[in-house]
Amino acid sequence: MIERRDRIFHLQNDSASYLFRAAEHGFLEHLYFGPPVSTDDAEAFAVHPGTGWGCSVLYNDADNAASYDILPLEWSGSGRGDYRESPVELRRGGQPLSTEFRFCGAEELERDEMHASLPKSRGGQTLAVTLEDTHAKLRLTLLYGVLPTAMTRRAVLENLGEEPVEIRRLMSQMMDLSGSFTLHSFTGGWIAEARHTRTPVTQTASVLGSTTGSSSNRCNPGFLLADPEATEDSGRVYGFNLLYSGSHYASVQKSLQGRTRVMQGISPVNFAWKLEPGDRFETPQSVFSCSEKGFNGLSEQMHTYILNCLIPPYWNGRSRPVLFNNWEGTMFSFNEQKLLRLARHARRIGCELFVLDDGWFGARNSDSSSLGDYSVNRKKLPGGLSGLAEKLRRQGLQFGLWFEPESVSPDSELYRAHPDWVLSDASGREDLMGRHQLLLDLTRPEVRDYIVKQVSDTLDSAPISYVKWDMNRHSCALGEKQHAYILGLYDILGRIFGPRPQILLESCSSGGNRFDCGMLYFSPQIWCSDDSDAIERLQIQNSLSYLYPQSCFGAHVSAAPNAQTLRHTPLPTRGNVSFFGCLGYELDLELLPPVELAEIRAQIAYYQLHRQTFQFGRMRRNKAPDGALVWQVTGKDETLVGLYHELMHAAPPYETLFVAGLDPQKRYTMASRPQLLRVGAFGGLLRYVLPVALNPNGLVISTADAHYKMKDGEQTVTASGAAFAAGVALSARYLGTGYDANGRMQSDFGSNIYLVCEEKTGGET
Ligand code: DGJ
């Protein structure tokens, strides 16, 4: 809902009110962003600058309080006395251009007509507030969107003058919030994405962002500002994100007056955009939300927004197939026979989609050649893609394919034919390479047309139901083309996948190097990280869950020891972590012992049974025992809870499992998922339970280990919803005093999944 009263504007949805007004001198004053209030309350939130602060530059020399610097604002210009960070920086004729934008008018729009290529939130109402700087001859339109669980903002700048203006910085939004906060950001790097960092917000600015040309694995564009006392279920939390996949920027800084200025947009580093007379520049949308119900409340609102208003509607609520991907199993070294053998295993264990990763085209037997040449390598695949797809179809598997269309190998037909198609440094300096590849210049229409044609022709040449769109290196030659590159990328994605909505697009960039709301507009899921180690993934998926729903996470079970960490995580835990995402398997299935294949078959069957809940249930992070994490998803008639431990310590205490959101009056039964406990996990300890002393490294034990499993942590509890909310007692962990068939006999990195359903009459679940 959007309410206007005189010069007061009130945006409201179920969780929040956002109030601002056009104040004296025409500046937009930020009044309030928090739990719903009435428009009548607006005045109550206005600050009273009294006799003003010293050292202020004044709009009225007789009024010490008439300073731009001390008002909570919705937007600030530059060089006119607000010395806090400005969201705009312009130049005209090579000189800095000062700006002060004053209110001109506002209107509700039927539709927010955005730049055709920029991702846009779907639905909602839009308010356009127009400001002008008559001296600088500029018009600034601030567009506010109101959606059921979030709000959006973006800015459009128009040059009304006769001379070009250079935009050096134009943020999507800026606001001066009231309150004290802790900043929660998600930073890292390759195979170490989304590490949760907490920083107190003070007068020392905190700056988040990326300058790589993509949203990057260094700092996710999404962040939170939370009441320092907020918990998962209480306290005020604001979440911010950006519908953009290029270099981004956000800053958070508290003023002396106690207001926190937060802004977010395209990174100003190396940014320059020439705005010719009569032209307009549009920023991407920033999306934000506020909850009084702690981090989980905020997460739920952001998840709902992403599912209902951002991802391609075709994929909202639509089951994602359990996939097998050959990358970690084979890398580049495969042929059709090997793929078909893997496919046979994959089908037997229950996979539904076979994804052929890198290496199927040109002469790509390593990462040193062929990017750009998407013609099938007939030595590896004599029957071509359609031949392979047909064989997979006969086995009952759908077919998915990997591409890296933005890049080119210097050793490729494409590069030899069009060496000028790569991004080149404006000063003539050679671009630097990484992984033996360069980036194509997506700002050129002929390059975009080429990519659209190559990928579309391939997609139309075989029944391909899934695409993994990879992008593995940045270019140092992007320079001022960085924004145009991203617009080019969006144009390409829109042209390829717009007409093919039924193709499931999973984007990837060396894992999570472009995990953002811009990509989610086109691809409903993203490969979170090249780190497939379940324990690392636990942290990565946990961090991402603050802002993104679990159906956005490509989550695969890979081999142990893990290729990124050398960790031996038990197979059940590898499955239990991947369950909270779009499940896949990425390992050489031919190398697994029967007992592991049986465990995987059981994992997939369990996941398929509860797939809708795992993928689209309401996800929350629950109170957890020390050193553990607990995730919960709640679907139509069931709740699933995952409990994950990291390191084992001797004599572990009793543990309690909390299940939230059940009806306190009803009775529920909780049952653990039966899972594999390897015989070999006990090594030489087996002599205590076996009638004969066997060599733990001998044939009998290794044969038993490959074929048989022991019982682990199988537990059933029936109790009221109130009892589950208060916490029910779990079976004991391994206590160092012997095997307990009813206990959780796990060491480091043990985990369990519990299914909670309403008790059926007759006591059955
Ligand atoms: C990087 C991706 O993240 C991997 O999953 C894999 O697809 C490789 N690229 C292939 O080169």
XYZ file of N, CA, C and O in Angstrom, residues 4 20 49 88 101 157 261 273 276 303 306 315 382 406 410 453 521 537 549 572-573 657 662 677 679 699:
104
model
N -0.383 8.732 0.445
C 0.214 10.073 0.334
C -0.644 11.043 1.096
O -1.868 11.049 0.955
N 8.499 8.895 4.635
C 9.375 10.038 4.380
C 8.524 11.216 3.923
O 7.338 11.060 3.641
N 16.011 19.467 15.409
C 17.421 19.862 15.524
C 17.680 20.977 16.538
O 18.840 21.338 16.771
N 25.766 10.268 -4.687
C 25.931 10.707 -6.074
C 27.224 11.503 -6.225
O 27.596 12.282 -5.338
N 19.139 18.128 -4.761
C 17.909 17.757 -5.443
C 16.718 18.111 -4.565
O 16.666 17.715 -3.403
N 18.568 9.109 -13.225
C 19.087 10.474 -13.371
C 18.968 10.903 -14.829
O 19.350 10.158 -15.737
N 23.589 6.068 8.206
C 23.395 6.216 6.751
C 23.794 4.913 6.082
O 24.907 4.421 6.250
N 30.072 7.008 -16.481
C 29.000 6.870 -17.471
C 28.688 8.258 -17.999
O 28.353 9.164 -17.240
N 24.571 12.059 -21.842
C 24.426 13.121 -22.852
C 23.171 13.938 -22.535
O 22.266 13.443 -21.862
N 13.171 -14.619 1.751
C 12.946 -15.851 0.972
C 11.649 -15.722 0.162
O 11.605 -16.067 -1.023
N 12.163 -13.507 -2.797
C 12.939 -14.100 -3.897
C 12.094 -15.119 -4.661
O 12.106 -15.168 -5.885
N 9.642 -21.519 -12.181
C 10.363 -22.388 -11.249
C 9.983 -22.167 -9.800
O 10.518 -22.821 -8.917
N 30.785 -39.716 -29.810
C 30.605 -39.985 -31.242
C 29.176 -39.744 -31.722
O 28.961 -39.359 -32.854
N 30.669 -16.638 -21.655
C 31.231 -15.283 -21.605
C 32.735 -15.272 -21.869
O 33.318 -14.215 -22.073
N 42.348 -18.282 -25.741
C 43.130 -17.842 -26.898
C 43.371 -18.985 -27.882
O 43.443 -18.764 -29.085
N 23.291 -17.153 -30.402
C 23.075 -18.160 -31.456
C 23.731 -19.497 -31.090
O 23.113 -20.550 -31.197
N 17.312 -13.652 -10.955
C 16.195 -13.229 -11.799
C 16.083 -14.143 -13.029
O 15.008 -14.362 -13.557
N 30.222 -26.426 3.566
C 28.919 -26.083 2.995
C 27.898 -25.727 4.076
O 26.989 -24.936 3.864
N 16.535 -18.227 -0.162
C 15.873 -19.497 0.190
C 16.672 -20.697 -0.310
O 17.425 -20.600 -1.282
N 26.460 -39.943 5.446
C 25.147 -39.422 5.837
C 25.170 -37.904 6.014
O 24.247 -37.212 5.594
N 26.221 -37.369 6.588
C 26.271 -35.918 6.780
C 26.396 -35.195 5.446
O 25.783 -34.143 5.243
N 16.489 -31.187 21.243
C 16.138 -30.707 19.902
C 14.895 -29.823 20.010
O 13.871 -30.245 20.539
N 5.143 -25.575 15.685
C 4.097 -26.607 15.713
C 2.915 -26.089 16.526
O 3.050 -25.160 17.329
N 25.852 -46.331 9.208
C 26.989 -46.273 10.138
C 27.935 -47.365 9.676
O 27.590 -48.549 9.690
N 30.702 -50.108 9.403
C 31.321 -51.070 10.317
C 32.755 -50.627 10.598
O 33.242 -50.620 11.740
N 40.751 -58.691 5.617
C 39.749 -58.872 4.575
C 38.323 -58.941 5.134
O 37.390 -58.374 4.576
